[in-house]
PDB file of C-alpha atoms in Angstrom:
ATOM      1  CA  TYR A  13     -97.989  20.741  99.663  1.00  0.00           C
ATOM      2  CA  ILE A  14    -101.304  22.176 100.922  1.00  0.00           C
ATOM      3  CA  ARG A  15    -102.797  24.955  98.838  1.00  0.00           C
ATOM      4  CA  PRO A  16    -103.530  27.951 101.131  1.00  0.00           C
ATOM      5  CA  CYS A  17    -106.472  29.071  98.946  1.00  0.00           C
ATOM      6  CA  ARG A  18    -108.390  25.986 100.214  1.00  0.00           C
ATOM      7  CA  TYR A  19    -108.372  27.436 103.742  1.00  0.00           C
ATOM      8  CA  TYR A  20    -108.428  31.170 103.059  1.00  0.00           C
ATOM      9  CA  PRO A  21    -111.392  32.266 100.989  1.00  0.00           C
ATOM     10  CA  LYS A  22    -110.967  34.845  98.259  1.00  0.00           C
ATOM     11  CA  PHE A  23    -112.675  38.081  99.423  1.00  0.00           C
ATOM     12  CA  VAL A  24    -111.727  40.292  96.500  1.00  0.00           C
ATOM     13  CA  GLY A  25    -113.908  40.166  93.373  1.00  0.00           C
ATOM     14  CA  LYS A  26    -111.819  42.396  91.160  1.00  0.00           C
ATOM     15  CA  ILE A  27    -108.918  44.865  91.579  1.00  0.00           C
ATOM     16  CA  TYR A  28    -108.591  47.710  89.142  1.00  0.00           C
ATOM     17  CA  ILE A  29    -105.140  49.274  88.844  1.00  0.00           C
ATOM     18  CA  VAL A  30    -105.641  52.915  87.754  1.00  0.00           C
ATOM     19  CA  ASN A  31    -102.807  55.329  87.050  1.00  0.00           C
ATOM     20  CA  GLY A  32    -100.240  52.653  87.710  1.00  0.00           C
ATOM     21  CA  GLY A  33     -97.570  54.503  85.848  1.00  0.00           C
ATOM     22  CA  TYR A  34     -95.590  53.514  82.812  1.00  0.00           C
ATOM     23  CA  LEU A  35     -93.617  50.735  84.619  1.00  0.00           C
ATOM     24  CA  PHE A  36     -96.561  48.886  86.136  1.00  0.00           C
ATOM     25  CA  PRO A  37     -97.666  47.125  82.951  1.00  0.00           C
ATOM     26  CA  LEU A  38     -94.099  45.853  82.494  1.00  0.00           C
ATOM     27  CA  VAL A  39     -93.906  44.624  86.125  1.00  0.00           C
ATOM     28  CA  TRP A  40     -97.355  43.038  85.860  1.00  0.00           C
ATOM     29  CA  SER A  41     -96.519  41.172  82.660  1.00  0.00           C
ATOM     30  CA  THR A  42     -93.310  39.869  84.290  1.00  0.00           C
ATOM     31  CA  LEU A  43     -95.115  38.589  87.385  1.00  0.00           C
ATOM     32  CA  LYS A  44     -98.171  37.120  85.655  1.00  0.00           C
ATOM     33  CA  PRO A  45     -96.549  33.825  84.619  1.00  0.00           C
ATOM     34  CA  TYR A  46     -95.753  33.061  88.236  1.00  0.00           C
ATOM     35  CA  MET A  47     -99.220  33.765  89.642  1.00  0.00           C
ATOM     36  CA  PRO A  48    -102.263  31.487  89.940  1.00  0.00           C
ATOM     37  CA  GLN A  49    -104.963  32.046  87.340  1.00  0.00           C
ATOM     38  CA  TRP A  50    -107.531  33.213  89.934  1.00  0.00           C
ATOM     39  CA  ILE A  51    -105.257  36.140  90.847  1.00  0.00           C
ATOM     40  CA  ILE A  52    -104.635  37.046  87.240  1.00  0.00           C
ATOM     41  CA  ASP A  53    -108.404  36.968  86.623  1.00  0.00           C
ATOM     42  CA  SER A  54    -108.925  39.270  89.650  1.00  0.00           C
ATOM     43  CA  VAL A  55    -106.681  42.049  88.430  1.00  0.00           C
ATOM     44  CA  GLU A  56    -107.559  44.524  85.649  1.00  0.00           C
ATOM     45  CA  VAL A  57    -104.861  47.025  84.618  1.00  0.00           C
ATOM     46  CA  VAL A  58    -106.682  50.155  83.336  1.00  0.00           C
ATOM     47  CA  GLY A  59    -104.787  52.324  80.831  1.00  0.00           C
ATOM     48  CA  ASP A  60    -106.772  55.528  80.329  1.00  0.00           C
ATOM     49  CA  ALA A  61    -109.200  55.877  83.232  1.00  0.00           C
ATOM     50  CA  LYS A  62    -111.580  58.284  81.410  1.00  0.00           C
ATOM     51  CA  THR A  63    -112.238  55.900  78.545  1.00  0.00           C
ATOM     52  CA  GLU A  64    -111.808  52.476  80.184  1.00  0.00           C
ATOM     53  CA  MET A  65    -113.424  52.839  83.653  1.00  0.00           C
ATOM     54  CA  PRO A  66    -116.955  53.378  82.220  1.00  0.00           C
ATOM     55  CA  LYS A  67    -116.611  49.909  80.642  1.00  0.00           C
ATOM     56  CA  TYR A  68    -116.512  48.390  84.108  1.00  0.00           C
ATOM     57  CA  PHE A  69    -118.746  50.719  86.188  1.00  0.00           C
ATOM     58  CA  PRO A  70    -121.939  52.734  85.563  1.00  0.00           C
ATOM     59  CA  LYS A  71    -121.070  56.313  84.574  1.00  0.00           C
ATOM     60  CA  GLU A  72    -123.257  57.800  87.338  1.00  0.00           C
ATOM     61  CA  THR A  73    -121.125  56.092  90.003  1.00  0.00           C
ATOM     62  CA  LEU A  74    -117.781  57.328  88.656  1.00  0.00           C
ATOM     63  CA  PRO A  75    -116.330  60.800  89.325  1.00  0.00           C
ATOM     64  CA  PRO A  76    -115.651  63.011  86.295  1.00  0.00           C
ATOM     65  CA  GLU A  77    -111.866  62.370  86.428  1.00  0.00           C
ATOM     66  CA  TYR A  78    -112.672  58.691  85.707  1.00  0.00           C
ATOM     67  CA  GLY A  79    -115.087  59.364  82.846  1.00  0.00           C
ATOM     68  CA  GLY A  80    -118.283  59.423  84.839  1.00  0.00           C
ATOM     69  CA  SER A  81    -121.009  61.867  85.844  1.00  0.00           C
ATOM     70  CA  GLY A  82    -120.958  61.159  89.573  1.00  0.00           C
ATOM     71  CA  ALA A  83    -119.754  63.404  92.393  1.00  0.00           C
ATOM     72  CA  GLU A  84    -116.223  64.745  92.370  1.00  0.00           C
ATOM     73  CA  ILE A  85    -113.691  63.165  94.731  1.00  0.00           C
ATOM     74  CA  LYS A  86    -112.666  65.856  97.240  1.00  0.00           C
ATOM     75  CA  VAL A  87    -108.984  65.743  98.146  1.00  0.00           C
ATOM     76  CA  LEU A  88    -107.730  67.405 101.346  1.00  0.00           C
ATOM     77  CA  ASP A  89    -105.569  70.404 100.439  1.00  0.00           C
ATOM     78  CA  THR A  90    -102.467  69.837 102.500  1.00  0.00           C
ATOM     79  CA  SER A  91    -100.535  72.777 101.141  1.00  0.00           C
ATOM     80  CA  ASP A  92    -100.916  74.804 104.367  1.00  0.00           C
ATOM     81  CA  LEU A  93    -100.315  71.888 106.768  1.00  0.00           C
ATOM     82  CA  LYS A  94     -97.067  71.696 108.684  1.00  0.00           C
ATOM     83  CA  SER A  95     -94.579  68.867 108.646  1.00  0.00           C
ATOM     84  CA  ALA A  96     -94.400  66.170 111.312  1.00  0.00           C
ATOM     85  CA  ALA A  97     -91.228  67.845 112.661  1.00  0.00           C
ATOM     86  CA  ALA A  98     -93.231  70.957 113.713  1.00  0.00           C
ATOM     87  CA  THR A  99     -93.944  71.544 117.399  1.00  0.00           C
ATOM     88  CA  THR A 100     -96.668  74.227 116.863  1.00  0.00           C
ATOM     89  CA  TYR A 101     -99.452  74.844 114.359  1.00  0.00           C
ATOM     90  CA  ASP A 102    -101.199  78.218 114.033  1.00  0.00           C
ATOM     91  CA  GLY A 103     -99.727  79.256 117.378  1.00  0.00           C
ATOM     92  CA  GLU A 104    -101.073  76.123 119.101  1.00  0.00           C
ATOM     93  CA  GLU A 105     -98.683  73.832 120.966  1.00  0.00           C
ATOM     94  CA  LEU A 106     -98.772  70.341 119.527  1.00  0.00           C
ATOM     95  CA  THR A 107     -99.068  67.375 121.809  1.00  0.00           C
ATOM     96  CA  GLU A 108     -97.190  64.177 120.819  1.00  0.00           C
ATOM     97  CA  GLU A 109     -98.691  60.723 121.443  1.00  0.00           C
ATOM     98  CA  ASN A 110     -97.613  57.253 120.408  1.00  0.00           C
ATOM     99  CA  ILE A 111    -100.505  54.879 119.608  1.00  0.00           C
ATOM    100  CA  ALA A 112     -99.490  51.246 119.840  1.00  0.00           C
ATOM    101  CA  ALA A 113    -100.429  48.723 117.178  1.00  0.00           C
ATOM    102  CA  GLY A 114    -103.965  47.463 117.788  1.00  0.00           C
ATOM    103  CA  ASP A 115    -104.801  50.379 120.113  1.00  0.00           C
ATOM    104  CA  LYS A 116    -106.683  53.658 119.878  1.00  0.00           C
ATOM    105  CA  LEU A 117    -106.539  57.112 121.511  1.00  0.00           C
ATOM    106  CA  GLU A 118    -109.642  59.073 122.425  1.00  0.00           C
ATOM    107  CA  ILE A 119    -109.728  62.604 123.670  1.00  0.00           C
ATOM    108  CA  THR A 120    -113.029  64.191 124.889  1.00  0.00           C
ATOM    109  CA  ILE A 121    -113.532  67.931 125.228  1.00  0.00           C
ATOM    110  CA  ASP A 122    -116.468  69.124 127.331  1.00  0.00           C
ATOM    111  CA  ALA A 123    -118.276  72.399 126.578  1.00  0.00           C
ATOM    112  CA  GLU A 124    -120.716  72.191 129.464  1.00  0.00           C
ATOM    113  CA  ASN A 125    -121.897  75.795 129.685  1.00  0.00           C
ATOM    114  CA  ARG A 126    -122.450  77.101 126.137  1.00  0.00           C
ATOM    115  CA  ALA A 127    -121.958  76.553 122.464  1.00  0.00           C
ATOM    116  CA  GLY A 128    -118.426  76.491 121.148  1.00  0.00           C
ATOM    117  CA  THR A 129    -116.297  76.192 118.058  1.00  0.00           C
ATOM    118  CA  PHE A 130    -113.981  73.217 118.244  1.00  0.00           C
ATOM    119  CA  GLY A 131    -110.799  73.026 116.220  1.00  0.00           C
ATOM    120  CA  TRP A 132    -108.361  70.180 115.616  1.00  0.00           C
ATOM    121  CA  TYR A 133    -105.268  69.465 113.687  1.00  0.00           C
ATOM    122  CA  PHE A 134    -103.010  66.411 113.593  1.00  0.00           C
ATOM    123  CA  ILE A 135    -100.227  64.892 111.542  1.00  0.00           C
ATOM    124  CA  SER A 136     -98.815  61.388 111.679  1.00  0.00           C
ATOM    125  CA  GLU A 137     -95.060  60.963 111.656  1.00  0.00           C
ATOM    126  CA  GLY A 138     -93.467  58.835 108.949  1.00  0.00           C
ATOM    127  CA  ASP A 139     -96.416  59.257 106.545  1.00  0.00           C
ATOM    128  CA  TYR A 140     -98.332  56.389 108.203  1.00  0.00           C
ATOM    129  CA  ASP A 141    -102.089  56.684 107.993  1.00  0.00           C
ATOM    130  CA  ILE A 142    -104.257  56.271 111.036  1.00  0.00           C
ATOM    131  CA  GLY A 143    -108.004  56.016 111.473  1.00  0.00           C
ATOM    132  CA  PHE A 144    -109.468  59.355 112.599  1.00  0.00           C
ATOM    133  CA  SER A 145    -112.936  60.563 113.453  1.00  0.00           C
ATOM    134  CA  VAL A 146    -114.650  63.370 115.413  1.00  0.00           C
ATOM    135  CA  SER A 147    -118.025  62.789 117.041  1.00  0.00           C
ATOM    136  CA  VAL A 148    -120.134  65.349 118.912  1.00  0.00           C
ATOM    137  CA  GLU A 149    -122.704  64.464 121.545  1.00  0.00           C
ATOM    138  CA  GLU A 150    -125.124  67.358 121.896  1.00  0.00           C
ATOM    139  CA  LYS A 151    -126.894  68.056 125.214  1.00  0.00           C
ATOM    140  CA  ASP A 152    -130.099  66.364 123.986  1.00  0.00           C
ATOM    141  CA  GLY A 153    -128.137  63.137 123.380  1.00  0.00           C
ATOM    142  CA  THR A 154    -127.915  63.543 119.593  1.00  0.00           C
ATOM    143  CA  VAL A 155    -124.602  62.329 118.226  1.00  0.00           C
ATOM    144  CA  VAL A 156    -123.210  64.113 115.171  1.00  0.00           C
ATOM    145  CA  GLU A 157    -120.252  62.960 113.053  1.00  0.00           C
ATOM    146  CA  ALA A 158    -118.264  66.205 112.670  1.00  0.00           C
ATOM    147  CA  ARG A 159    -115.530  64.198 110.862  1.00  0.00           C
ATOM    148  CA  LYS A 160    -116.449  60.772 109.450  1.00  0.00           C
ATOM    149  CA  TYR A 161    -113.995  57.969 110.048  1.00  0.00           C
ATOM    150  CA  ASP A 162    -111.211  57.832 107.506  1.00  0.00           C
ATOM    151  CA  LYS A 163    -107.620  56.642 107.402  1.00  0.00           C
ATOM    152  CA  LEU A 164    -105.494  59.796 107.134  1.00  0.00           C
ATOM    153  CA  ILE A 165    -101.940  61.055 107.501  1.00  0.00           C
ATOM    154  CA  THR A 166    -103.022  64.617 108.453  1.00  0.00           C
ATOM    155  CA  ASP A 167    -106.262  66.508 108.955  1.00  0.00           C
ATOM    156  CA  LYS A 168    -107.598  69.792 110.265  1.00  0.00           C
ATOM    157  CA  GLY A 169    -111.086  71.035 110.835  1.00  0.00           C
ATOM    158  CA  THR A 170    -113.616  72.863 112.951  1.00  0.00           C
ATOM    159  CA  TYR A 171    -117.107  72.220 114.285  1.00  0.00           C
ATOM    160  CA  THR A 172    -119.470  74.736 115.883  1.00  0.00           C
ATOM    161  CA  SER A 173    -121.926  73.212 118.329  1.00  0.00           C
ATOM    162  CA  LYS A 174    -125.487  74.423 118.897  1.00  0.00           C
ATOM    163  CA  GLY A 175    -125.122  74.333 122.639  1.00  0.00           C
ATOM    164  CA  PRO A 176    -123.403  72.466 125.479  1.00  0.00           C
ATOM    165  CA  CYS A 177    -121.851  69.216 124.173  1.00  0.00           C
ATOM    166  CA  LYS A 178    -118.986  66.739 124.326  1.00  0.00           C
ATOM    167  CA  VAL A 179    -116.567  66.383 121.365  1.00  0.00           C
ATOM    168  CA  THR A 180    -114.597  63.134 121.027  1.00  0.00           C
ATOM    169  CA  LEU A 181    -111.598  62.886 118.801  1.00  0.00           C
ATOM    170  CA  THR A 182    -110.545  59.299 118.066  1.00  0.00           C
ATOM    171  CA  TRP A 183    -107.330  58.060 116.488  1.00  0.00           C
ATOM    172  CA  ASP A 184    -107.713  54.392 115.682  1.00  0.00           C
ATOM    173  CA  ASN A 185    -104.707  52.132 115.105  1.00  0.00           C
ATOM    174  CA  SER A 186    -106.566  48.919 115.812  1.00  0.00           C
ATOM    175  CA  TYR A 187    -106.192  47.713 112.204  1.00  0.00           C
ATOM    176  CA  SER A 188    -102.382  47.765 112.498  1.00  0.00           C
ATOM    177  CA  PHE A 189    -100.903  44.529 113.802  1.00  0.00           C
ATOM    178  CA  LEU A 190     -97.209  45.597 113.906  1.00  0.00           C
ATOM    179  CA  THR A 191     -96.819  49.353 113.448  1.00  0.00           C
ATOM    180  CA  SER A 192     -97.316  51.886 116.189  1.00  0.00           C
ATOM    181  CA  LYS A 193     -98.091  55.411 115.073  1.00  0.00           C
ATOM    182  CA  THR A 194     -96.805  58.678 116.511  1.00  0.00           C
ATOM    183  CA  ILE A 195     -99.091  61.674 116.013  1.00  0.00           C
ATOM    184  CA  LYS A 196     -98.715  65.352 116.888  1.00  0.00           C
ATOM    185  CA  PHE A 197    -102.025  67.183 117.473  1.00  0.00           C
ATOM    186  CA  TYR A 198    -103.948  69.952 119.058  1.00  0.00           C
ATOM    187  CA  ALA A 199    -107.602  70.189 119.933  1.00  0.00           C
ATOM    188  CA  SER A 200    -109.205  73.370 121.216  1.00  0.00           C
ATOM    189  CA  VAL A 201    -112.566  75.020 121.908  1.00  0.00           C
ATOM    190  CA  ALA A 202    -113.547  78.671 121.789  1.00  0.00           C
ATOM    191  CA  GLU A 203    -116.852  79.536 123.419  1.00  0.00           C
ATOM    192  CA  VAL A 204    -119.453  81.258 121.258  1.00  0.00           C
ATOM    193  CA  ASN A 205    -120.846  84.198 123.209  1.00  0.00           C
ATOM    194  CA  ASN A 206    -124.086  84.628 121.212  1.00  0.00           C
ATOM    195  CA  ALA A 207    -125.280  81.019 121.789  1.00  0.00           C
ATOM    196  CA  GLN A 208    -128.899  80.667 122.821  1.00  0.00           C
TER     197      GLN A 208
END
């Protein structure tokens, strides 16, 4: 028998299980006797996040919900987003695309003549996350991240440009080796008449 850990280095320093639910400690204690010691040493099950997380991390790096004084974690409010079965959103027709495992989809919108407000919305079928970002190349060559890359199931947003520009929406499934993702989306631009 050849031990795989000799050939595959350990990249994880420590894993903290937070809000694991009432069953996780039971499952963890059942599995622990069958795991190598280096895995057991790498996992820390945190009971009450507000009192225990500051033991492991500086308070200024933790959000208030984990007992720290750092910035709050903003969670996307999805209450007004449609389901993946929808064919329209806010009166906009949704386009459906399948993005193969290991592939990406890029859509570029040109606003060559004047400033514009760009809008986008997408949802991934089957609750699969997909990498998503929106970048804007202004006329002077400056590139702005209107939406930083993140792995999401759904997103909506807008960006108002200062002048003529190109907006590129990217759905990135390159990290998936087996699963293709189907998304439904729209992307639009409305010109701003008072642009200078």
